[in-house]
């Protein structure tokens, strides 16, 4: 859906001669990234509004996007599957954030986050067979994702001591979610390698 919309926007620019044919793929990709982010931030915001945790949903989305961009993780094989999984994952994450406001399971959340942070630190970045990382890219993405991980963990620790609960659960859930995506992505690549052998 988003890919088709991106292609339509690009076609309009081509018809107006605002871009050249050589720039077509670049613009399709750019529109795809822009529209995807816009759609998911709106989804996170609306879910947060409906569940009474708007600010937390925005914090979650921002923290998750930063770590996901550099650490990588599972990628669905089709765009439709990706949209469905992403939508369900964002809504589920915001439901957990809402439940954390209602029930006190902050200590469990912190322990799971610590385990998730270790997983992210060890596995990141995870590339895909479709877009493997060069050694230089791997080092760059590892450095960036570990830096972002440290920043998010620092926010969690500072928020815990300052009792800023609106930051704790969203940051924790962003790391837990990312670690799940990394583990699933790693398993997917191992299974692909196993079945090729």
Coordinates of C-alpha atoms in Angstrom, one line a residue:
X1 CA 0.0 0.0 0.0
X2 CA 2.7 2.5 1.1
X3 CA 4.9 1.4 -1.8
X4 CA 2.1 2.1 -4.4
X5 CA 1.4 5.5 -2.9
X6 CA 5.1 6.3 -3.0
X7 CA 5.2 5.3 -6.6
X8 CA 2.2 7.5 -7.4
X9 CA 3.8 10.5 -5.8
X10 CA 7.0 9.9 -7.7
X11 CA 5.0 9.5 -11.0
X12 CA 3.4 12.9 -10.4
X13 CA 6.8 14.5 -9.9
X14 CA 8.1 12.8 -13.1
X15 CA 5.0 14.1 -15.1
X16 CA 5.7 17.6 -13.9
X17 CA 9.4 17.1 -14.8
X18 CA 10.4 18.0 -11.2
X19 CA 12.7 15.0 -11.2
X20 CA 14.5 12.8 -13.7
X21 CA 13.9 9.2 -14.6
X22 CA 17.3 8.3 -12.9
X23 CA 16.0 9.7 -9.6
X24 CA 12.8 7.7 -9.7
X25 CA 13.9 4.8 -7.3
X26 CA 15.5 7.3 -4.9
X27 CA 12.2 9.3 -4.7
X28 CA 10.1 6.1 -4.3
X29 CA 12.3 5.0 -1.4
X30 CA 12.2 8.5 0.2
X31 CA 8.5 8.7 0.0
X32 CA 8.2 5.2 1.3
X33 CA 10.3 6.0 4.4
X34 CA 8.4 9.3 4.9
X35 CA 4.9 7.8 4.6
X36 CA 5.8 4.7 6.7
X37 CA 7.0 6.9 9.6
X38 CA 4.1 9.2 9.2
X39 CA 1.6 6.3 9.3
X40 CA 3.2 4.7 12.3
X41 CA 3.5 7.9 14.3
X42 CA -0.1 8.6 13.7
X43 CA -1.0 5.0 14.7
X44 CA 1.1 5.3 17.9
X45 CA -0.5 8.7 18.7
X46 CA -4.1 7.5 18.1
X47 CA -3.5 4.3 20.1
X48 CA -2.0 6.4 22.9
X49 CA -4.9 8.8 22.9
X50 CA -7.5 6.0 23.0
X51 CA -5.7 4.2 25.8
X52 CA -4.9 7.3 27.8
X53 CA -1.1 7.3 27.4
X54 CA -0.5 9.7 24.5
X55 CA 2.9 11.1 25.8
X56 CA 4.2 7.6 26.6
X57 CA 3.2 6.4 23.1
X58 CA 5.2 9.2 21.5
X59 CA 8.2 8.5 23.7
X60 CA 8.0 4.8 22.8
X61 CA 7.8 5.5 19.1
X62 CA 10.8 7.9 19.1
X63 CA 13.0 5.6 21.2
X64 CA 12.1 2.6 19.2
X65 CA 12.7 4.3 15.8
X66 CA 16.1 5.4 16.9
X67 CA 17.3 2.0 18.1
X68 CA 15.6 0.1 15.2
X69 CA 17.2 2.3 12.6
X70 CA 20.7 1.3 13.5
X71 CA 20.3 -2.1 15.3
X72 CA 18.1 -3.7 12.6
X73 CA 16.2 -6.9 13.2
X74 CA 13.4 -9.0 11.7
X75 CA 12.1 -7.9 8.3
X76 CA 8.9 -9.4 6.9
X77 CA 9.1 -10.9 3.4
X78 CA 6.3 -8.8 2.0
X79 CA 5.1 -5.2 2.5
X80 CA 1.6 -6.3 3.5
X81 CA 3.0 -8.7 6.1
X82 CA 5.4 -5.9 7.3
X83 CA 2.5 -3.4 7.7
X84 CA 0.3 -6.0 9.6
X85 CA 3.2 -7.0 12.0
X86 CA 4.3 -3.4 12.6
X87 CA 0.7 -2.3 13.3
X88 CA 0.0 -5.1 15.7
X89 CA 3.4 -4.7 17.4
X90 CA 3.0 -1.0 17.9
X91 CA -0.6 -1.4 19.3
X92 CA 0.6 -4.3 21.6
X93 CA 3.5 -2.2 22.9
X94 CA 1.2 0.7 23.7
X95 CA -1.2 -1.7 25.5
X96 CA 1.7 -3.0 27.6
X97 CA 2.7 0.6 28.4
X98 CA -0.9 1.4 29.4
X99 CA -1.0 -1.7 31.6
X100 CA 2.2 -0.7 33.3
X101 CA 0.4 2.5 34.3
X102 CA -2.4 0.5 35.8
X103 CA -0.5 -2.3 37.4
X104 CA 2.8 -2.1 39.2
X105 CA 5.2 -4.4 37.3
X106 CA 8.0 -1.9 36.9
X107 CA 10.6 -4.1 38.6
X108 CA 9.8 -7.0 36.2
X109 CA 10.0 -4.5 33.3
X110 CA 13.4 -3.3 34.4
X111 CA 14.8 -6.9 34.6
X112 CA 13.4 -7.8 31.2
X113 CA 14.9 -4.6 29.8
X114 CA 18.3 -5.4 31.2
X115 CA 18.2 -8.8 29.5
X116 CA 17.0 -7.1 26.3
X117 CA 19.8 -4.5 26.4
X118 CA 22.4 -7.3 26.7
X119 CA 20.8 -9.1 23.7
X120 CA 20.8 -5.8 21.6
X121 CA 24.4 -5.1 22.6
X122 CA 25.6 -8.5 21.5
X123 CA 23.6 -9.0 18.3
X124 CA 23.4 -5.5 16.8
X125 CA 23.5 -4.6 14.0
X126 CA 21.6 -7.3 12.2
X127 CA 21.7 -7.0 8.4
X128 CA 19.5 -8.8 5.9
X129 CA 20.4 -11.0 2.9
X130 CA 18.7 -8.4 0.7
X131 CA 21.0 -5.7 2.0
X132 CA 24.1 -7.0 3.7
X133 CA 26.4 -4.6 5.5
X134 CA 30.0 -4.0 4.5
X135 CA 32.6 -4.3 7.3
X136 CA 32.8 -0.5 7.5
X137 CA 28.9 -0.2 7.6
X138 CA 28.8 -2.9 10.2
X139 CA 31.2 -1.0 12.5
X140 CA 29.4 2.2 12.0
X141 CA 25.9 0.8 12.7
X142 CA 27.2 -1.2 15.7
X143 CA 28.8 2.0 17.2
X144 CA 25.6 4.0 16.6
X145 CA 23.2 1.4 17.9
X146 CA 25.3 0.8 21.0
X147 CA 25.4 4.5 21.7
X148 CA 21.6 4.8 21.3
X149 CA 21.2 1.8 23.6
X150 CA 23.4 3.5 26.2
X151 CA 21.4 6.7 25.9
X152 CA 18.0 4.9 26.3
X153 CA 19.3 2.9 29.3
X154 CA 20.6 6.1 30.8
X155 CA 17.1 7.7 30.4
X156 CA 15.5 4.6 32.1
X157 CA 18.0 4.8 35.0
X158 CA 17.6 8.6 35.5
X159 CA 13.8 8.4 35.1
X160 CA 13.7 5.6 37.7
X161 CA 15.5 7.7 40.3
X162 CA 13.6 10.9 39.5
X163 CA 10.4 8.9 39.4
X164 CA 9.5 10.0 35.8
X165 CA 7.3 7.1 35.1
X166 CA 6.1 8.5 31.8
X167 CA 9.6 7.7 30.4
X168 CA 10.4 4.4 32.1
X169 CA 7.8 2.0 30.5
X170 CA 8.0 3.5 26.9
X171 CA 11.9 3.3 26.9
X172 CA 11.8 -0.2 28.4
X173 CA 9.2 -1.5 25.9
X174 CA 11.2 0.0 23.0
X175 CA 14.3 -2.0 24.0
X176 CA 12.3 -5.2 24.7
X177 CA 10.6 -4.9 21.3
X178 CA 13.8 -4.3 19.5
X179 CA 15.5 -7.3 21.2
X180 CA 12.6 -9.5 20.1
X181 CA 13.0 -8.3 16.5
X182 CA 16.8 -8.9 16.6
X183 CA 16.3 -12.5 18.0
X184 CA 13.6 -13.2 15.4
X185 CA 15.7 -11.7 12.6
X186 CA 18.7 -13.8 13.7
X187 CA 16.6 -17.0 13.8
X188 CA 15.2 -16.2 10.4
X189 CA 18.6 -15.9 8.9
X190 CA 19.9 -19.0 10.6
X191 CA 16.8 -21.0 9.3
X192 CA 17.4 -19.6 5.8
X193 CA 21.1 -20.8 6.0
X194 CA 20.1 -24.2 7.5
X195 CA 17.6 -24.9 4.7
X196 CA 20.1 -23.8 2.0
X197 CA 22.6 -26.3 3.2

